[in-house]
Amino acid sequence: MEKLESLIKTYYDFPKKGIAFKDLLGIIQDSEVFRELILRMSSNQVIKNSEAIISIEARGFIFGSAISFQASKPMIVARKPGKLPGEIYQEHYSLEYGNNSLSVGKEALEKFSSYAIVDDLLATGGTADCVARLINKSGKKVSGLLTVVELIELNGRLRFDFPVETILSI
Ligand code: AMP
């Protein structure tokens, strides 16, 4: 796990001036570190306390689906606009470097009672908050948020009233 931080590359002024973008894709190029990370995330209390996982497009899918496999928990997805067929719930949000909306399939969301939100990185918390609103809209429970990285200076975790767990705070 000590190697985890060294696999994360920082790109300054990407995708906008003033943003220090953390590229986590190096983690999946080291299969030993990726495996250890997934084992750790899968045994986290936030995952254990949930009936299902909801992962966020797109990098959240990488970690979410591996955790879903390892923890034997079903997974549903929160997607960017125009991607999901059928009836959806949709909510708008602002993140560290822009704004967008996320959607969840109504039928998928209705299947399970509680969800662990999984994403690659927590910055301001706007993205995860949007997913929490989608879950609450359907009367379901959020068991917590689990990310690989948290940017501590942005204090994103302060906006949540559910447990927030992260593997690496930087
Ligand atoms: P936020 O909503 O501000 O917490 O932003 C979290 C979402 O945006 C995650 O899905 C991240 O992938 C992405 N993100 C935000 N800031 C960064 C950053 N500095 N480096 C990499 N990804 C980021």
Coordinates of N, CA and C and ligand atoms in Angstrom, one line a residue:
M1 N 0.8 -1.2 0.0 CA 0.0 0.0 0.0 C 0.8 1.3 0.0
E2 N 2.1 1.2 0.5 CA 3.0 2.4 0.5 C 3.2 2.8 -1.0
K3 N 3.1 1.9 -1.9 CA 3.4 2.2 -3.3 C 2.2 2.9 -3.9
L4 N 1.1 2.9 -3.3 CA -0.1 3.5 -3.9 C 0.1 4.9 -4.3
E5 N 0.6 5.7 -3.4 CA 0.7 7.2 -3.7 C 1.7 7.4 -4.9
S6 N 2.7 6.6 -5.0 CA 3.7 6.8 -6.0 C 3.1 6.5 -7.4
L7 N 2.0 5.7 -7.5 CA 1.4 5.4 -8.8 C 0.4 6.5 -9.2
I8 N 0.2 7.5 -8.4 CA -0.8 8.5 -8.7 C 0.0 9.7 -9.3
K9 N -0.3 10.1 -10.5 CA 0.4 11.2 -11.1 C -0.4 12.5 -11.1
T10 N 0.3 13.6 -10.8 CA -0.4 14.9 -10.7 C -0.2 15.7 -12.0
Y11 N -1.2 16.2 -12.6 CA -1.2 17.0 -13.8 C -1.7 18.4 -13.4
Y12 N -0.8 19.4 -13.4 CA -1.3 20.8 -13.0 C -2.0 21.5 -14.2
D13 N -3.0 22.3 -13.8 CA -3.8 23.0 -14.7 C -4.5 22.2 -15.7
F14 N -5.0 21.0 -15.3 CA -5.8 20.1 -16.1 C -7.0 19.7 -15.3
P15 N -8.2 19.6 -15.8 CA -8.6 20.1 -17.2 C -8.8 21.6 -17.3
K16 N -8.6 22.3 -16.1 CA -8.7 23.8 -16.1 C -7.6 24.4 -15.3
K17 N -7.3 25.6 -15.6 CA -6.3 26.3 -14.8 C -6.6 26.3 -13.3
G18 N -5.6 26.0 -12.5 CA -5.8 26.0 -11.1 C -6.1 24.6 -10.5
I19 N -6.4 23.7 -11.3 CA -6.7 22.3 -10.8 C -5.5 21.4 -10.9
A20 N -5.2 20.7 -9.8 CA -4.1 19.7 -9.7 C -4.8 18.4 -9.9
F21 N -4.8 17.9 -11.1 CA -5.6 16.7 -11.5 C -4.8 15.4 -11.1
K22 N -5.4 14.6 -10.3 CA -4.8 13.3 -9.9 C -5.2 12.2 -10.8
D23 N -4.2 11.7 -11.5 CA -4.5 10.6 -12.4 C -4.2 9.2 -11.7
L24 N -5.3 8.5 -11.5 CA -5.2 7.3 -10.7 C -5.1 6.0 -11.6
L25 N -5.0 6.2 -12.9 CA -5.0 5.1 -13.8 C -3.7 4.2 -13.7
G26 N -2.6 4.8 -13.2 CA -1.4 4.1 -12.9 C -1.6 2.9 -12.0
I27 N -2.6 3.1 -11.1 CA -2.9 2.0 -10.1 C -3.3 0.7 -10.8
I28 N -4.1 0.8 -11.8 CA -4.5 -0.4 -12.5 C -3.5 -1.0 -13.4
Q29 N -2.3 -0.3 -13.5 CA -1.2 -0.8 -14.3 C -0.3 -1.6 -13.4
D30 N -0.5 -1.6 -12.1 CA 0.3 -2.4 -11.2 C -0.7 -3.4 -10.5
S31 N -0.7 -4.6 -11.1 CA -1.8 -5.6 -10.6 C -1.7 -5.9 -9.2
E32 N -0.5 -6.0 -8.6 CA -0.3 -6.3 -7.2 C -1.0 -5.2 -6.3
V33 N -0.6 -4.0 -6.6 CA -1.2 -2.8 -5.8 C -2.7 -2.8 -6.0
F34 N -3.2 -2.9 -7.3 CA -4.6 -2.9 -7.5 C -5.3 -4.0 -6.7
R35 N -4.8 -5.1 -6.7 CA -5.4 -6.3 -6.0 C -5.5 -6.0 -4.5
E36 N -4.4 -5.5 -4.0 CA -4.3 -5.2 -2.5 C -5.4 -4.1 -2.2
L37 N -5.4 -3.1 -3.1 CA -6.4 -2.0 -2.9 C -7.8 -2.5 -2.9
I38 N -8.1 -3.3 -3.9 CA -9.5 -3.8 -4.0 C -9.9 -4.7 -2.8
L39 N -8.9 -5.5 -2.3 CA -9.2 -6.3 -1.1 C -9.5 -5.4 0.1
R40 N -8.7 -4.3 0.2 CA -8.9 -3.4 1.3 C -10.2 -2.7 1.2
M41 N -10.6 -2.2 0.0 CA -11.8 -1.5 -0.1 C -13.0 -2.4 0.1
S42 N -12.9 -3.7 -0.4 CA -14.0 -4.6 -0.3 C -14.4 -5.0 1.1
S43 N -13.3 -4.9 2.0 CA -13.6 -5.3 3.4 C -14.0 -4.1 4.3
N44 N -14.1 -2.9 3.6 CA -14.4 -1.7 4.4 C -15.8 -1.7 4.9
Q45 N -16.1 -1.1 6.1 CA -17.4 -1.2 6.7 C -18.5 -0.6 5.9
V46 N -18.2 0.4 5.1 CA -19.2 1.1 4.2 C -19.7 0.0 3.2
I47 N -18.9 -0.8 2.7 CA -19.3 -1.9 1.8 C -20.1 -2.9 2.6
K48 N -19.5 -3.3 3.7 CA -20.2 -4.4 4.5 C -21.6 -4.0 5.0
N49 N -21.8 -2.7 5.2 CA -23.1 -2.2 5.7 C -24.1 -1.9 4.6
S50 N -23.7 -2.2 3.4 CA -24.7 -1.9 2.3 C -25.2 -3.1 1.6
E51 N -26.3 -3.0 1.0 CA -26.9 -4.2 0.3 C -26.3 -4.2 -1.1
A52 N -26.0 -3.0 -1.6 CA -25.5 -2.9 -3.0 C -24.5 -1.7 -3.1
I53 N -23.8 -1.7 -4.2 CA -22.8 -0.6 -4.5 C -23.4 0.2 -5.6
I54 N -23.2 1.6 -5.5 CA -23.5 2.4 -6.7 C -22.2 3.1 -7.1
S55 N -21.7 2.9 -8.3 CA -20.4 3.5 -8.7 C -20.7 4.6 -9.7
I56 N -19.8 5.5 -9.8 CA -20.0 6.8 -10.6 C -19.1 6.7 -11.8
E57 N -19.7 7.0 -13.0 CA -19.0 7.1 -14.3 C -17.9 8.1 -14.2
A58 N -16.7 7.9 -14.8 CA -16.4 6.6 -15.4 C -15.3 5.9 -14.5
R59 N -14.5 6.6 -13.8 CA -13.4 5.9 -13.1 C -13.9 5.2 -11.9
G60 N -15.1 5.6 -11.4 CA -15.7 4.9 -10.3 C -16.1 3.5 -10.7
F61 N -16.4 3.3 -12.0 CA -16.8 1.9 -12.5 C -15.6 0.9 -12.3
I62 N -14.4 1.4 -12.5 CA -13.2 0.5 -12.5 C -13.1 -0.1 -11.1
F63 N -13.2 0.8 -10.1 CA -13.0 0.3 -8.7 C -14.3 -0.3 -8.2
G64 N -15.4 0.2 -8.5 CA -16.7 -0.3 -8.1 C -17.0 -1.7 -8.6
S65 N -16.7 -2.0 -9.8 CA -17.0 -3.3 -10.3 C -16.0 -4.4 -9.7
A66 N -14.8 -4.0 -9.5 CA -13.8 -5.0 -8.8 C -14.3 -5.2 -7.4
I67 N -14.7 -4.2 -6.7 CA -15.2 -4.4 -5.3 C -16.5 -5.2 -5.3
S68 N -17.3 -5.0 -6.3 CA -18.6 -5.7 -6.4 C -18.3 -7.2 -6.5
F69 N -17.3 -7.5 -7.3 CA -16.9 -8.9 -7.5 C -16.3 -9.5 -6.3
Q70 N -15.4 -8.8 -5.7 CA -14.7 -9.3 -4.5 C -15.6 -9.5 -3.3
A71 N -16.5 -8.5 -3.1 CA -17.4 -8.5 -1.9 C -18.7 -9.2 -2.2
S72 N -18.9 -9.7 -3.4 CA -20.1 -10.4 -3.7 C -21.3 -9.5 -3.4
K73 N -21.2 -8.2 -3.9 CA -22.4 -7.3 -3.7 C -22.8 -6.9 -5.1
P74 N -24.1 -6.8 -5.3 CA -24.6 -6.3 -6.6 C -24.1 -4.8 -6.8
M75 N -24.0 -4.4 -8.1 CA -23.7 -3.0 -8.4 C -24.6 -2.4 -9.4
I76 N -25.0 -1.1 -9.1 CA -25.7 -0.3 -10.1 C -24.8 0.9 -10.4
V77 N -25.2 1.6 -11.5 CA -24.3 2.7 -11.9 C -25.0 4.1 -12.0
A78 N -24.2 5.1 -11.7 CA -24.7 6.5 -11.9 C -24.0 7.0 -13.1
R79 N -24.8 7.4 -14.1 CA -24.2 7.7 -15.4 C -24.3 9.2 -15.9
K80 N -23.4 9.6 -16.7 CA -23.5 11.0 -17.3 C -24.7 11.1 -18.3
P81 N -25.1 12.3 -18.6 CA -26.3 12.4 -19.4 C -26.3 11.7 -20.8
G82 N -27.5 11.2 -21.2 CA -27.7 10.6 -22.5 C -27.2 9.1 -22.6
K83 N -26.8 8.5 -21.5 CA -26.2 7.2 -21.5 C -27.2 6.1 -21.1
L84 N -28.2 6.4 -20.3 CA -29.0 5.3 -19.7 C -30.4 5.3 -20.5
P85 N -30.8 4.1 -20.9 CA -32.1 3.9 -21.5 C -33.1 3.7 -20.4
G86 N -34.4 3.8 -20.8 CA -35.5 3.5 -19.8 C -35.7 4.7 -18.9
E87 N -36.6 4.5 -17.9 CA -36.9 5.5 -16.9 C -35.8 5.8 -16.0
I88 N -35.5 7.1 -15.8 CA -34.3 7.5 -14.9 C -34.7 8.6 -13.9
Y89 N -33.9 8.6 -12.9 CA -33.9 9.8 -12.0 C -32.7 10.6 -12.4
Q90 N -32.8 11.9 -12.4 CA -31.6 12.7 -12.8 C -31.5 13.9 -11.8
E91 N -30.2 14.2 -11.5 CA -29.9 15.4 -10.6 C -28.7 16.1 -11.2
H92 N -28.6 17.4 -10.9 CA -27.5 18.2 -11.4 C -26.5 18.4 -10.2
Y93 N -25.3 18.7 -10.6 CA -24.2 18.9 -9.5 C -23.1 19.8 -10.1
S94 N -22.3 20.3 -9.1 CA -21.1 21.0 -9.5 C -20.0 20.2 -8.8
L95 N -18.9 20.1 -9.6 CA -17.7 19.4 -9.0 C -16.5 20.4 -9.0
E96 N -15.3 19.9 -8.7 CA -14.2 20.8 -8.5 C -13.9 21.6 -9.8
Y97 N -14.2 21.0 -11.0 CA -13.8 21.8 -12.2 C -15.0 21.9 -13.2
G98 N -16.2 21.9 -12.7 CA -17.3 22.1 -13.7 C -18.6 21.7 -13.1
N99 N -19.6 21.5 -14.0 CA -20.9 21.0 -13.5 C -21.5 20.0 -14.6
N100 N -22.4 19.2 -14.1 CA -23.0 18.2 -15.0 C -24.2 17.6 -14.4
S101 N -24.7 16.5 -14.9 CA -25.8 15.8 -14.2 C -25.5 14.3 -14.2
L102 N -26.1 13.6 -13.3 CA -26.0 12.2 -13.2 C -27.4 11.6 -13.2
S103 N -27.5 10.4 -13.8 CA -28.8 9.7 -13.8 C -28.6 8.2 -13.3
V104 N -29.7 7.7 -12.7 CA -29.7 6.3 -12.3 C -31.0 5.7 -12.9
G105 N -30.9 4.5 -13.3 CA -32.1 3.8 -13.7 C -33.1 3.5 -12.6
K106 N -34.4 3.9 -12.8 CA -35.3 3.8 -11.7 C -35.5 2.3 -11.3
E107 N -35.5 1.4 -12.3 CA -35.7 0.0 -12.0 C -34.6 -0.6 -11.2
A108 N -33.3 -0.2 -11.6 CA -32.1 -0.7 -10.9 C -32.1 -0.2 -9.4
L109 N -32.4 1.1 -9.2 CA -32.3 1.7 -7.9 C -33.4 1.1 -7.0
E110 N -34.5 0.7 -7.5 CA -35.6 0.2 -6.7 C -35.3 -1.2 -6.2
K111 N -34.4 -1.9 -6.8 CA -34.1 -3.3 -6.4 C -33.5 -3.5 -5.0
F112 N -32.7 -2.5 -4.5 CA -31.9 -2.7 -3.3 C -32.3 -1.6 -2.3
S113 N -32.0 -1.9 -1.0 CA -32.5 -0.9 0.1 C -31.4 0.1 0.5
S114 N -30.1 -0.4 0.4 CA -29.1 0.6 0.9 C -27.9 0.5 0.0
Y115 N -27.2 1.6 -0.2 CA -26.1 1.7 -1.2 C -24.8 2.3 -0.6
A116 N -23.7 1.7 -1.0 CA -22.4 2.3 -0.7 C -22.0 3.0 -2.0
I117 N -21.7 4.3 -1.9 CA -21.3 5.1 -3.1 C -19.8 4.9 -3.3
V118 N -19.4 4.5 -4.5 CA -18.0 4.2 -4.8 C -17.5 5.1 -5.9
D119 N -16.4 5.9 -5.6 CA -15.8 6.7 -6.7 C -14.3 6.6 -6.6
D120 N -13.6 7.2 -7.6 CA -12.1 7.1 -7.5 C -11.6 8.2 -6.5
L121 N -12.2 9.4 -6.5 CA -11.6 10.5 -5.7 C -12.7 11.4 -5.2
L122 N -12.5 11.9 -3.9 CA -13.4 12.9 -3.3 C -12.7 14.2 -3.3
A123 N -13.3 15.2 -4.0 CA -12.7 16.5 -4.0 C -13.7 17.4 -3.2
T124 N -14.6 18.2 -3.9 CA -15.5 19.0 -3.1 C -16.7 18.3 -2.6
G125 N -16.9 17.1 -3.1 CA -18.1 16.3 -2.7 C -19.3 16.5 -3.5
G126 N -19.3 17.4 -4.5 CA -20.5 17.7 -5.2 C -21.0 16.5 -6.0
T127 N -20.1 15.7 -6.5 CA -20.5 14.5 -7.3 C -21.2 13.4 -6.4
A128 N -20.5 13.1 -5.3 CA -21.1 12.1 -4.4 C -22.4 12.6 -3.8
D129 N -22.5 13.9 -3.6 CA -23.7 14.5 -3.0 C -24.9 14.3 -4.0
C130 N -24.6 14.4 -5.3 CA -25.6 14.3 -6.3 C -26.1 12.8 -6.3
V131 N -25.2 11.9 -6.1 CA -25.6 10.5 -6.1 C -26.5 10.2 -4.8
A132 N -26.0 10.8 -3.7 CA -26.8 10.6 -2.5 C -28.2 11.2 -2.6
R133 N -28.4 12.3 -3.4 CA -29.7 12.9 -3.6 C -30.5 12.0 -4.5
L134 N -29.9 11.3 -5.4 CA -30.6 10.4 -6.3 C -31.1 9.2 -5.5
I135 N -30.3 8.7 -4.6 CA -30.7 7.6 -3.8 C -31.8 8.0 -2.8
N136 N -31.7 9.1 -2.2 CA -32.7 9.6 -1.2 C -34.0 9.8 -1.9
K137 N -34.0 10.3 -3.2 CA -35.2 10.6 -4.0 C -36.1 9.4 -4.1
S138 N -35.4 8.2 -4.1 CA -36.2 7.0 -4.3 C -36.5 6.3 -2.9
G139 N -36.2 7.1 -1.9 CA -36.5 6.5 -0.5 C -35.5 5.5 0.0
K140 N -34.4 5.4 -0.7 CA -33.4 4.4 -0.3 C -32.3 5.0 0.6
K141 N -31.5 4.1 1.2 CA -30.5 4.6 2.2 C -29.1 4.6 1.6
V142 N -28.3 5.6 2.1 CA -26.9 5.6 1.7 C -26.1 5.1 2.9
S143 N -25.3 4.0 2.7 CA -24.6 3.4 3.9 C -23.3 4.2 4.0
G144 N -22.8 4.9 3.0 CA -21.6 5.7 3.1 C -20.9 5.9 1.8
L145 N -19.8 6.6 1.8 CA -19.1 6.9 0.6 C -17.7 6.3 0.8
L146 N -17.2 5.6 -0.3 CA -15.9 5.0 -0.2 C -15.1 5.4 -1.5
T147 N -13.9 6.1 -1.3 CA -13.1 6.5 -2.5 C -11.7 6.0 -2.3
V148 N -10.9 6.0 -3.3 CA -9.5 5.6 -3.2 C -8.8 6.8 -2.6
V149 N -9.0 8.0 -3.1 CA -8.3 9.2 -2.7 C -9.3 10.3 -2.2
E150 N -8.8 11.0 -1.2 CA -9.6 12.2 -0.8 C -8.6 13.4 -0.8
L151 N -9.1 14.5 -1.4 CA -8.2 15.7 -1.3 C -8.6 16.5 -0.1
I152 N -7.9 16.3 1.0 CA -8.3 16.8 2.3 C -8.6 18.3 2.4
E153 N -7.8 19.1 1.7 CA -7.9 20.5 1.8 C -9.3 21.0 1.4
L154 N -10.0 20.3 0.5 CA -11.3 20.7 0.0 C -12.4 20.4 1.0
N155 N -12.1 19.6 2.0 CA -13.1 19.4 3.1 C -14.5 18.8 2.6
G156 N -14.4 18.1 1.5 CA -15.6 17.5 0.9 C -16.5 16.7 1.9
R157 N -15.8 16.0 2.7 CA -16.5 15.1 3.7 C -17.4 15.8 4.6
L158 N -17.1 17.1 4.9 CA -18.0 17.8 5.9 C -19.4 18.0 5.4
R159 N -19.7 17.8 4.1 CA -21.1 18.0 3.7 C -22.0 16.8 3.9
F160 N -21.4 15.7 4.3 CA -22.1 14.4 4.4 C -22.5 14.0 5.8
D161 N -23.7 13.5 5.9 CA -24.1 13.0 7.3 C -24.0 11.5 7.3
F162 N -23.3 10.9 6.4 CA -23.1 9.4 6.4 C -21.6 9.2 6.5
P163 N -21.1 8.0 6.8 CA -19.7 7.7 6.9 C -18.9 7.9 5.6
V164 N -17.8 8.5 5.6 CA -16.9 8.7 4.5 C -15.6 8.0 4.7
E165 N -15.3 7.1 3.9 CA -14.0 6.3 4.0 C -13.2 6.5 2.8
T166 N -11.9 6.6 3.0 CA -10.9 6.8 1.9 C -9.7 6.0 2.2
I167 N -9.0 5.6 1.2 CA -7.7 4.8 1.4 C -6.6 5.7 1.6
L168 N -6.5 6.8 0.8 CA -5.4 7.7 0.8 C -5.9 9.1 0.9
S169 N -5.5 9.8 2.0 CA -5.8 11.3 2.1 C -4.6 12.1 1.7
I170 N -4.8 12.9 0.7 CA -3.6 13.7 0.3 C -4.0 15.2 0.1
Ligands
AMP1 P1 -16.1 16.5 -6.5 O1 -17.5 16.4 -6.9 O2 -15.6 17.9 -6.5 O3 -15.8 15.8 -5.2 O4 -15.2 15.8 -7.6 C1 -15.1 14.4 -7.6 C2 -15.2 13.8 -9.0 O5 -14.5 14.6 -9.9 C3 -14.6 12.4 -9.1 O6 -15.5 11.6 -9.9 C4 -13.2 12.6 -9.6 O7 -13.0 11.7 -10.6 C5 -13.3 14.0 -10.3 N1 -12.3 14.9 -9.8 C6 -12.5 16.1 -9.1 N2 -11.3 16.7 -8.8 C7 -10.4 15.9 -9.3 C8 -8.9 16.0 -9.2 N3 -8.3 17.0 -8.7 N4 -8.2 15.0 -9.8 C9 -8.9 13.9 -10.3 N5 -10.2 13.8 -10.4 C10 -10.9 14.8 -9.9

